[in-house]
Amino acid sequence: MEAFCQYRHTLGLPASVLNAALIEGVGFVAENGAARRKLKLKAQGHWFLDERALWNSFPVGLGRDEDGSGGAWVNKGHVVMGLLSEIPLDDPSNRATWKGDRRMGVYHNARSEKASQALSGSGKLREFLARVENQPDLLKEKSSKEFLVVQIGRKISSFILITEEDIDTSLNLIDAGLD
């Protein structure tokens, strides 16, 4: 696909390539726990993403399909998704299959601060649950209820492919479209 994209660019035609990641809940590997364990995907730097991540990646690649005329060939319309390493790429114990790929050079320069935030999910929720475990009375507070409503809304938004900003916490589940 990359070669075809490059060919179209030499003709002055638009083209984009999206290397889609593994999508949570879709396909053989996602639905087969044994296959998932055998492949050891996380150790190799491959991560399951949700459907929203797939949909959000389309405009990134489609909006940048111009050719890279300016010396070395660059394809700004080539998007790769689902690669992430918890271990620094220069660490000898890192087994990411893509760590030596020159196209991942920008990844080497980025520190894993954002990656660890993305991997931790909702750190605030984990902290909250740890506090509730020691202080169950926290659940009676109004602020706790509001916090949990927002956290549940975030998870639901990932199922129905809406942004977190579009969540209206005043609606019940049926009015929100979850019947």
Coordinates of C-alpha atoms in Angstrom, one line a residue:
M1 CA 0.0 0.0 0.0
E2 CA 2.8 2.4 0.8
A3 CA 4.4 1.8 -2.6
F4 CA 1.0 2.5 -4.3
C5 CA 0.6 5.6 -2.3
Q6 CA 4.1 6.8 -3.3
Y7 CA 3.2 6.0 -7.0
R8 CA 0.0 8.1 -6.9
H9 CA 2.0 10.9 -5.3
T10 CA 4.5 10.8 -8.2
L11 CA 1.5 11.3 -10.5
G12 CA 0.3 14.3 -8.5
L13 CA -2.7 12.3 -7.2
P14 CA -3.8 12.1 -3.6
A15 CA -3.3 9.0 -1.5
S16 CA -3.2 7.9 2.1
V17 CA -2.3 4.8 4.0
L18 CA -3.7 3.8 7.4
N19 CA -2.0 0.9 9.2
A20 CA -4.9 0.0 11.5
A21 CA -4.2 -1.4 14.9
L22 CA -5.9 -4.3 16.6
I23 CA -9.4 -3.1 17.5
E24 CA -10.8 -4.2 20.9
G25 CA -13.6 -6.6 20.4
V26 CA -13.2 -7.0 16.6
G27 CA -11.7 -10.0 14.9
F28 CA -10.1 -13.3 15.8
V29 CA -7.3 -12.2 18.0
A30 CA -9.5 -9.8 20.0
E31 CA -12.1 -12.5 20.6
N32 CA -9.7 -15.4 21.2
G33 CA -7.9 -15.1 24.6
A34 CA -5.5 -18.0 23.8
A35 CA -4.4 -16.3 20.6
R36 CA -4.0 -13.0 22.4
R37 CA -1.8 -14.5 25.1
K38 CA 0.3 -16.5 22.6
L39 CA 1.1 -13.5 20.5
K40 CA 2.3 -11.4 23.5
L41 CA 1.2 -8.3 21.7
K42 CA 2.0 -5.7 24.5
A43 CA 5.5 -7.1 24.8
Q44 CA 6.0 -6.5 21.1
G45 CA 4.7 -2.9 21.3
H46 CA 1.2 -3.6 19.8
W47 CA -1.9 -2.5 21.6
F48 CA -5.6 -2.9 21.1
L49 CA -7.4 0.3 20.5
D50 CA -11.1 1.1 20.6
E51 CA -13.2 1.9 17.6
R52 CA -13.2 5.6 18.3
A53 CA -9.4 5.6 17.9
L54 CA -9.9 4.0 14.4
W55 CA -12.5 6.6 13.4
N56 CA -10.3 9.5 14.8
S57 CA -7.3 8.3 12.7
F58 CA -9.1 8.7 9.4
P59 CA -9.1 12.5 9.2
V60 CA -5.4 12.5 10.3
G61 CA -4.3 10.6 7.3
L62 CA -6.9 11.8 4.8
G63 CA -6.2 15.4 5.5
R64 CA -2.5 15.1 4.9
D65 CA -2.2 13.2 1.6
E66 CA 0.0 15.6 -0.2
D67 CA 3.3 14.4 -1.7
G68 CA 6.6 14.9 0.1
S69 CA 8.3 16.8 -2.7
G70 CA 11.3 18.4 -1.1
G71 CA 14.2 15.9 -1.2
A72 CA 13.7 12.7 0.7
W73 CA 10.4 11.0 0.2
V74 CA 8.0 11.7 3.1
N75 CA 4.4 10.5 3.2
K76 CA 2.4 12.7 5.6
G77 CA -0.7 10.7 4.6
H78 CA 0.8 7.5 6.1
V79 CA -0.7 6.9 9.6
V80 CA 0.3 4.0 11.9
M81 CA -1.8 3.4 15.0
G82 CA -1.6 1.0 17.9
L83 CA 2.1 1.1 18.6
L84 CA 3.2 1.8 22.1
S85 CA 6.0 0.8 24.4
E86 CA 6.0 1.0 28.2
I87 CA 9.7 0.3 28.2
P88 CA 12.1 2.9 26.7
L89 CA 13.0 1.9 23.1
D90 CA 16.7 2.0 23.9
D91 CA 16.3 -0.5 26.8
P92 CA 17.8 -3.9 25.9
S93 CA 14.8 -5.7 27.4
N94 CA 12.4 -3.9 25.0
R95 CA 11.0 -6.4 22.5
A96 CA 9.0 -4.1 20.4
T97 CA 9.2 -5.4 16.9
W98 CA 9.2 -1.9 15.4
K99 CA 11.8 -0.2 17.6
G100 CA 14.5 -0.4 15.0
D101 CA 12.4 1.0 12.2
R102 CA 13.8 4.3 11.1
R103 CA 10.2 5.6 10.5
M104 CA 9.8 5.4 14.3
G105 CA 12.6 7.9 14.9
V106 CA 10.2 10.5 16.3
Y107 CA 9.1 7.9 18.8
H108 CA 12.6 7.6 20.1
N109 CA 12.7 11.3 20.8
A110 CA 9.4 11.4 22.7
R111 CA 9.6 10.5 26.3
S112 CA 7.1 7.9 27.6
E113 CA 5.3 10.4 29.9
K114 CA 2.3 10.5 27.6
A115 CA 2.4 6.8 27.0
S116 CA 2.3 6.0 30.7
Q117 CA -0.7 8.3 31.1
A118 CA -2.5 6.6 28.3
L119 CA -1.8 3.2 29.6
S120 CA -2.8 3.9 33.2
G121 CA -6.4 4.5 32.0
S122 CA -8.1 6.7 34.6
G123 CA -5.6 7.1 37.3
K124 CA -8.1 9.3 39.2
L125 CA -10.6 6.5 39.2
R126 CA -8.0 4.1 40.6
E127 CA -7.1 6.5 43.3
F128 CA -10.8 7.1 44.1
L129 CA -11.5 3.3 44.4
A130 CA -8.5 2.9 46.6
R131 CA -9.7 5.7 48.9
V132 CA -13.3 4.2 48.9
E133 CA -11.8 0.8 49.9
N134 CA -10.5 2.4 53.1
Q135 CA -13.3 4.9 53.6
P136 CA -16.6 3.5 52.3
D137 CA -18.5 6.6 53.6
L138 CA -17.0 8.6 50.7
L139 CA -19.7 7.0 48.5
K140 CA -22.3 9.0 50.3
E141 CA -20.8 12.3 49.3
K142 CA -22.4 14.2 46.3
S143 CA -19.0 14.9 44.8
S144 CA -18.3 11.1 44.7
K145 CA -21.6 10.5 42.9
E146 CA -20.7 13.2 40.3
F147 CA -17.2 11.8 39.9
L148 CA -18.5 8.3 39.2
V149 CA -21.2 9.6 36.8
V150 CA -18.4 11.2 34.7
Q151 CA -16.2 8.1 34.8
I152 CA -19.1 5.9 33.8
G153 CA -20.0 8.3 31.1
R154 CA -16.4 8.2 29.7
K155 CA -16.6 4.4 29.5
I156 CA -20.0 4.5 27.8
S157 CA -18.8 7.1 25.4
S158 CA -16.2 4.7 24.2
F159 CA -19.0 2.1 23.4
I160 CA -21.3 4.4 21.5
L161 CA -18.5 6.4 19.7
I162 CA -19.2 9.9 21.0
T163 CA -16.7 12.3 22.5
E164 CA -16.5 12.9 26.3
E165 CA -17.6 16.5 25.7
D166 CA -20.9 15.2 24.2
I167 CA -21.9 13.4 27.4
D168 CA -24.8 14.9 29.2
T169 CA -24.7 13.6 32.8
S170 CA -28.2 15.0 33.5
L171 CA -29.8 12.4 31.1
N172 CA -30.8 8.9 32.2
L173 CA -29.4 6.0 30.1
I174 CA -32.5 5.7 27.9
D175 CA -32.5 9.4 27.0
A176 CA -28.8 9.2 26.4
G177 CA -29.4 6.5 23.7
L178 CA -28.5 3.4 25.7
D179 CA -31.7 1.4 25.9

